[in-house]
JSON list of C-alpha atoms and ligand atoms in Angstrom, two decimals:
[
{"chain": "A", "resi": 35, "resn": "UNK", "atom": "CA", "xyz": [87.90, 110.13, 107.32]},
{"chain": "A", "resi": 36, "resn": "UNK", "atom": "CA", "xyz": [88.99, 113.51, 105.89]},
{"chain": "A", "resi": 37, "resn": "UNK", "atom": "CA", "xyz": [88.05, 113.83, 102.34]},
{"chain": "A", "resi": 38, "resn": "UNK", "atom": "CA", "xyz": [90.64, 114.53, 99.20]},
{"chain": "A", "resi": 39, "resn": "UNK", "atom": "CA", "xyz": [90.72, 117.74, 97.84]},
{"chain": "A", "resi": 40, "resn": "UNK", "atom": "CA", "xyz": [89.94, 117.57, 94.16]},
{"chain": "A", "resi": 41, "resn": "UNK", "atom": "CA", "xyz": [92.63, 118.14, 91.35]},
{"chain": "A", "resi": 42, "resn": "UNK", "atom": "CA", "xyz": [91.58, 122.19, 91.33]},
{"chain": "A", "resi": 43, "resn": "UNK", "atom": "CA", "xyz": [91.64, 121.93, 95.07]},
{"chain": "A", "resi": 44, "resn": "UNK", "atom": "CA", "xyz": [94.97, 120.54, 94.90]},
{"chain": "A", "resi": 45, "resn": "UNK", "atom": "CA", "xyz": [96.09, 123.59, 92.36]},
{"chain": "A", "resi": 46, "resn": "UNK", "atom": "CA", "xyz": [94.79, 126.38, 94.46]},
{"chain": "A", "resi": 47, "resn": "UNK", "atom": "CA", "xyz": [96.58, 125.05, 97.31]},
{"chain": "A", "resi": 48, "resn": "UNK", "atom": "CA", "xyz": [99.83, 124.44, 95.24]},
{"chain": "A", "resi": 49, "resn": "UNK", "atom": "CA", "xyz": [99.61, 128.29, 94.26]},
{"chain": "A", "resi": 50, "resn": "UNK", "atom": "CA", "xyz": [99.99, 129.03, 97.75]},
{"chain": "A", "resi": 51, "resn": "UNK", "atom": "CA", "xyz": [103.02, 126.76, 98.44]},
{"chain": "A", "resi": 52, "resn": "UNK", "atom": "CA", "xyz": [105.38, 127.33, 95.54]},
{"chain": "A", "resi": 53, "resn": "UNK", "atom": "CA", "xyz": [108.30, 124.85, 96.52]},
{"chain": "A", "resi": 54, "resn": "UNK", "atom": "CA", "xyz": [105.33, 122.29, 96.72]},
{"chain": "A", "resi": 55, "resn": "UNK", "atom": "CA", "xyz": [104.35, 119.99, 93.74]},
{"chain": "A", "resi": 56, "resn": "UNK", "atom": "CA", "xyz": [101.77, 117.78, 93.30]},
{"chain": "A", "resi": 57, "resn": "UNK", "atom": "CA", "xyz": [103.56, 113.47, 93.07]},
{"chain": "A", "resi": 58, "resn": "UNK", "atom": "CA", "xyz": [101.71, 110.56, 92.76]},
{"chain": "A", "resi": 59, "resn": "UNK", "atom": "CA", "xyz": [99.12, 111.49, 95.36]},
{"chain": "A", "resi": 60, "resn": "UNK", "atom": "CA", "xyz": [101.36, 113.68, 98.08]},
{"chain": "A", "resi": 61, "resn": "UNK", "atom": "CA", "xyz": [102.22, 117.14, 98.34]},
{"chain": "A", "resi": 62, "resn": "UNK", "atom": "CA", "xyz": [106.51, 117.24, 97.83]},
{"chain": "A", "resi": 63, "resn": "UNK", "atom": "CA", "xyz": [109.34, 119.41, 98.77]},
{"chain": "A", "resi": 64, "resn": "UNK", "atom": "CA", "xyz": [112.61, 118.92, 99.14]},
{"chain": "A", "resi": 65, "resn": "UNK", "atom": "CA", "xyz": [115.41, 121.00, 100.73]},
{"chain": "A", "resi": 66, "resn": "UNK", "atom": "CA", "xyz": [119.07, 120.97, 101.40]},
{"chain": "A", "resi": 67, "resn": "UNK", "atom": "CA", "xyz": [120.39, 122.70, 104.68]},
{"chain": "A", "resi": 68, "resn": "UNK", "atom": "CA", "xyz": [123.67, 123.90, 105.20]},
{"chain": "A", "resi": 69, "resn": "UNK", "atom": "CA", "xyz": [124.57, 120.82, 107.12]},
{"chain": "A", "resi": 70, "resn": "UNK", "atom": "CA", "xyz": [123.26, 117.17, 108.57]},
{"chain": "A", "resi": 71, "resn": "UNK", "atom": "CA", "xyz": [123.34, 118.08, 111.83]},
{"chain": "A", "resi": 72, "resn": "UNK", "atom": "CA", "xyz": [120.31, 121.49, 110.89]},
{"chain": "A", "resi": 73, "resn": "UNK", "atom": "CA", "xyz": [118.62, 118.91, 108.45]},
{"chain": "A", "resi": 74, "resn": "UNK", "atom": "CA", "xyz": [118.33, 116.61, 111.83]},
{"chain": "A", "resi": 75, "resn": "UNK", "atom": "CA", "xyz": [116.94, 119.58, 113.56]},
{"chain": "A", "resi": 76, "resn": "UNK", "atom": "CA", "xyz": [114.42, 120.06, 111.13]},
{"chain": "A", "resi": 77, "resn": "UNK", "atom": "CA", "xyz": [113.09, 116.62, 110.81]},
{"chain": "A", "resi": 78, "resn": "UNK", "atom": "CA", "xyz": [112.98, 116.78, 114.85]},
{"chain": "A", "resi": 79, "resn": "UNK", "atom": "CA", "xyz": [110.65, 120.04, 114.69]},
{"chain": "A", "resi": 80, "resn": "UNK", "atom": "CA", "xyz": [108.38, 118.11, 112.03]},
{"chain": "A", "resi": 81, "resn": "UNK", "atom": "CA", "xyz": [108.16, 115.27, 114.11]},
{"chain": "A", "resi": 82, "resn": "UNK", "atom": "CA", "xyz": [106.82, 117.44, 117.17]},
{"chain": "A", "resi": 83, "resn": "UNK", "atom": "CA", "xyz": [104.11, 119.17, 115.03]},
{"chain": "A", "resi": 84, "resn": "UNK", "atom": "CA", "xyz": [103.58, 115.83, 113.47]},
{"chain": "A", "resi": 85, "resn": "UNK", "atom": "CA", "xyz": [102.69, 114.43, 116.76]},
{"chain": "A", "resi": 86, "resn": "UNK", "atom": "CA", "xyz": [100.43, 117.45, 118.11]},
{"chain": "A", "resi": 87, "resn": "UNK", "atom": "CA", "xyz": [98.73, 116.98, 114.95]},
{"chain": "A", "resi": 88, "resn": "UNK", "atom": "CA", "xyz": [98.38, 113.81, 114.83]},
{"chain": "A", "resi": 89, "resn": "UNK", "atom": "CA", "xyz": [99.16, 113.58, 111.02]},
{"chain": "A", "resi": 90, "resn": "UNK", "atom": "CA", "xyz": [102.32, 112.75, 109.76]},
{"chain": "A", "resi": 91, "resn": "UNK", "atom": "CA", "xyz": [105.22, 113.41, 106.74]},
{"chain": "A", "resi": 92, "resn": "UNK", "atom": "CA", "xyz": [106.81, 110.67, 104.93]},
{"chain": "A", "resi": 93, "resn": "UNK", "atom": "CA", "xyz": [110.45, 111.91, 105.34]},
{"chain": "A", "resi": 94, "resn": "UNK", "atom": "CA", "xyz": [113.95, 110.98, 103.17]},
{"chain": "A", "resi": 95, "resn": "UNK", "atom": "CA", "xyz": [116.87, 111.91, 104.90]},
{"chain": "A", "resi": 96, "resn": "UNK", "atom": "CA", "xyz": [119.99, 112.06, 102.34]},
{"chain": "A", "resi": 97, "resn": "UNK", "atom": "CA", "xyz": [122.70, 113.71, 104.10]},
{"chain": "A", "resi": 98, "resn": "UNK", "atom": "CA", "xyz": [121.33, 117.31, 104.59]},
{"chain": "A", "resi": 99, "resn": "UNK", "atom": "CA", "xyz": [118.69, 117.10, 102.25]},
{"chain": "A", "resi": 100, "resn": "UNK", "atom": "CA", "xyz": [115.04, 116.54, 102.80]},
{"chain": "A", "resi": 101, "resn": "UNK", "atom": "CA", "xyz": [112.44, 115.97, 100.57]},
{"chain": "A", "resi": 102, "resn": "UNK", "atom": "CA", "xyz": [108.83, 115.58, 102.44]},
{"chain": "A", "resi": 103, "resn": "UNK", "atom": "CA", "xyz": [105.87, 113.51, 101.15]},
{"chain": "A", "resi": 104, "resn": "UNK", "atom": "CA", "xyz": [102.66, 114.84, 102.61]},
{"chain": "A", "resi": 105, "resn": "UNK", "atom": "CA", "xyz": [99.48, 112.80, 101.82]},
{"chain": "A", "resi": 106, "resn": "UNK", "atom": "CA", "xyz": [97.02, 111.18, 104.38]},
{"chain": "A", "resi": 107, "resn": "UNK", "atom": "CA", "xyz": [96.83, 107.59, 104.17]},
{"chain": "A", "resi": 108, "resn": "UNK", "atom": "CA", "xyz": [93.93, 106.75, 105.64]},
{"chain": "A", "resi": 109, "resn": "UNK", "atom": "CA", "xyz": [92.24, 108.66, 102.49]},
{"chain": "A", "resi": 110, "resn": "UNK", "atom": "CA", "xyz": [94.46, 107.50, 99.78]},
{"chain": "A", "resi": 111, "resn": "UNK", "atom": "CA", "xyz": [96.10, 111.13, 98.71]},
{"chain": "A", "resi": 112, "resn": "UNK", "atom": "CA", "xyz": [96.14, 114.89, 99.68]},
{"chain": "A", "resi": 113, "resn": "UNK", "atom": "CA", "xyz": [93.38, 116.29, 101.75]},
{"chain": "A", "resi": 114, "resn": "UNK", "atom": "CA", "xyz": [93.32, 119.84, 103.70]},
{"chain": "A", "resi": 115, "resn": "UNK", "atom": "CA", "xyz": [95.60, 118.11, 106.60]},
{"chain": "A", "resi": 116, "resn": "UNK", "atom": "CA", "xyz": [98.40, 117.96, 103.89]},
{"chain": "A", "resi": 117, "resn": "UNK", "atom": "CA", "xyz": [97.76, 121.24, 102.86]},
{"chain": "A", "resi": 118, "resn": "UNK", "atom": "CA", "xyz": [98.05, 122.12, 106.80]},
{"chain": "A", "resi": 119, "resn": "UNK", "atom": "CA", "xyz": [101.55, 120.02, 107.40]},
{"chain": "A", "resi": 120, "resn": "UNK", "atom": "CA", "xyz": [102.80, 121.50, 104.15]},
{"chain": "A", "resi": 121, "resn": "UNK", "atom": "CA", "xyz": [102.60, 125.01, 105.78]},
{"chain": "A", "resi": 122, "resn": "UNK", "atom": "CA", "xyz": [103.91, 123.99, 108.90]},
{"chain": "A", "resi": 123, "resn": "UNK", "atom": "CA", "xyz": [106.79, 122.52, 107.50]},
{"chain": "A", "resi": 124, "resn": "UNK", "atom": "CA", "xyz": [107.47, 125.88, 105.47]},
{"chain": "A", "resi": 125, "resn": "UNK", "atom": "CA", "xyz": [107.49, 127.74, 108.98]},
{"chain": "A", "resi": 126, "resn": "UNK", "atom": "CA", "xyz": [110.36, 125.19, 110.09]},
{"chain": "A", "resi": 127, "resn": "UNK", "atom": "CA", "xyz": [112.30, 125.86, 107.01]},
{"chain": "A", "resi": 128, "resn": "UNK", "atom": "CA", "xyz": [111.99, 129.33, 106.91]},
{"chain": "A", "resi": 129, "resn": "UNK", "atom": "CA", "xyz": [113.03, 129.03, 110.77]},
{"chain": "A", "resi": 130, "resn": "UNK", "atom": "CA", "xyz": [116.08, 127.03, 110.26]},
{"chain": "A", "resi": 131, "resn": "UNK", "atom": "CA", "xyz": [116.91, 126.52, 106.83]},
{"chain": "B", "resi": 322, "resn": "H2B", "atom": "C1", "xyz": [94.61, 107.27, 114.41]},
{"chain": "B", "resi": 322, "resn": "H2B", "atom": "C2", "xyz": [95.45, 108.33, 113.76]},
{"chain": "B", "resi": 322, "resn": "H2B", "atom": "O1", "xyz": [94.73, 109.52, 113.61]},
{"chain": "B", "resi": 322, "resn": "H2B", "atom": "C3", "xyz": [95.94, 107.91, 112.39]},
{"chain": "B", "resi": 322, "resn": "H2B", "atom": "O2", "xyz": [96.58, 106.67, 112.42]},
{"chain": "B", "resi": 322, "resn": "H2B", "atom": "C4", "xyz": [96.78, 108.94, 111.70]},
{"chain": "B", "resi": 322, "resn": "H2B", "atom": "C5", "xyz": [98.18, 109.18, 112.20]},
{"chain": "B", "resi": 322, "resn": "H2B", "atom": "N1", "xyz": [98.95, 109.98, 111.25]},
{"chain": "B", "resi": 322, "resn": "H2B", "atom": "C6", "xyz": [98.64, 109.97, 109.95]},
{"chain": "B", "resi": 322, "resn": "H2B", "atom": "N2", "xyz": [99.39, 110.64, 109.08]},
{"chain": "B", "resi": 322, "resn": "H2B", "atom": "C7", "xyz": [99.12, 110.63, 107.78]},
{"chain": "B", "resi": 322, "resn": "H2B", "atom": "N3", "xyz": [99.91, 111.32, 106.94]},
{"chain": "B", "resi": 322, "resn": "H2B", "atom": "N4", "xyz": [98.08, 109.95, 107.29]},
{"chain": "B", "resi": 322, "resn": "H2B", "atom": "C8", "xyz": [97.24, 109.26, 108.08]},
{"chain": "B", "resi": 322, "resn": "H2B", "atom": "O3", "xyz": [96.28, 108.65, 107.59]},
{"chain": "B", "resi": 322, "resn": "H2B", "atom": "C9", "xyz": [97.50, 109.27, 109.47]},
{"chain": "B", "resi": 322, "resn": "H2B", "atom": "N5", "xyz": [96.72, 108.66, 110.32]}
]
């Protein structure tokens, strides 16, 4: 089982992802796109990485915003594979958004 990062693990990594924050256990971002239809195409993108990965965002969908909750549940809260999926779902945003 992967093991959680500790609080000033959590931290560093947060300094490196500023539209991240730390939520009851998960690593959180929202964003709004310009319109449903690119918010769709981003959660599609996640899913693919999701599924190469093997590891996998809680996702609201609210019209054409998106807020993503990454944590691993299997470990009860935010290990290096969040970290990892928090990244990758920057590149998609910065991609598409
Ligand atoms: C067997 C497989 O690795 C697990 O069920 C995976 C799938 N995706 C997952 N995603 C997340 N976010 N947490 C998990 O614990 C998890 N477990």
């Amino acid at each position: 089982m992967a093991e959680l990062l500790t609080d000033d693990q959590v931290t560093a990594a947060l300094s490196t992802l500023p539209d991240w924050s730390a939520r009851d256990g998960a690593l959180v971002r929202s964003a709004e796109l310009p319109s449903f239809a690119q918010a769709i195409q981003v959660v599609n993108r996640v899913a693919e990485i999701a599924e190469n990965d093997d590891h996998h965002p809680d996702i609201d969908i609210r019209w054409r915003t998106l807020t993503f909750r990454c944590r691993t549940h299997s470990s009860g809260g935010i290990t290096a594979l969040d970290v990892s999926l928090a990244e990758e779902i920057d590149g998609v945003l910065d991609a598409l958004a």
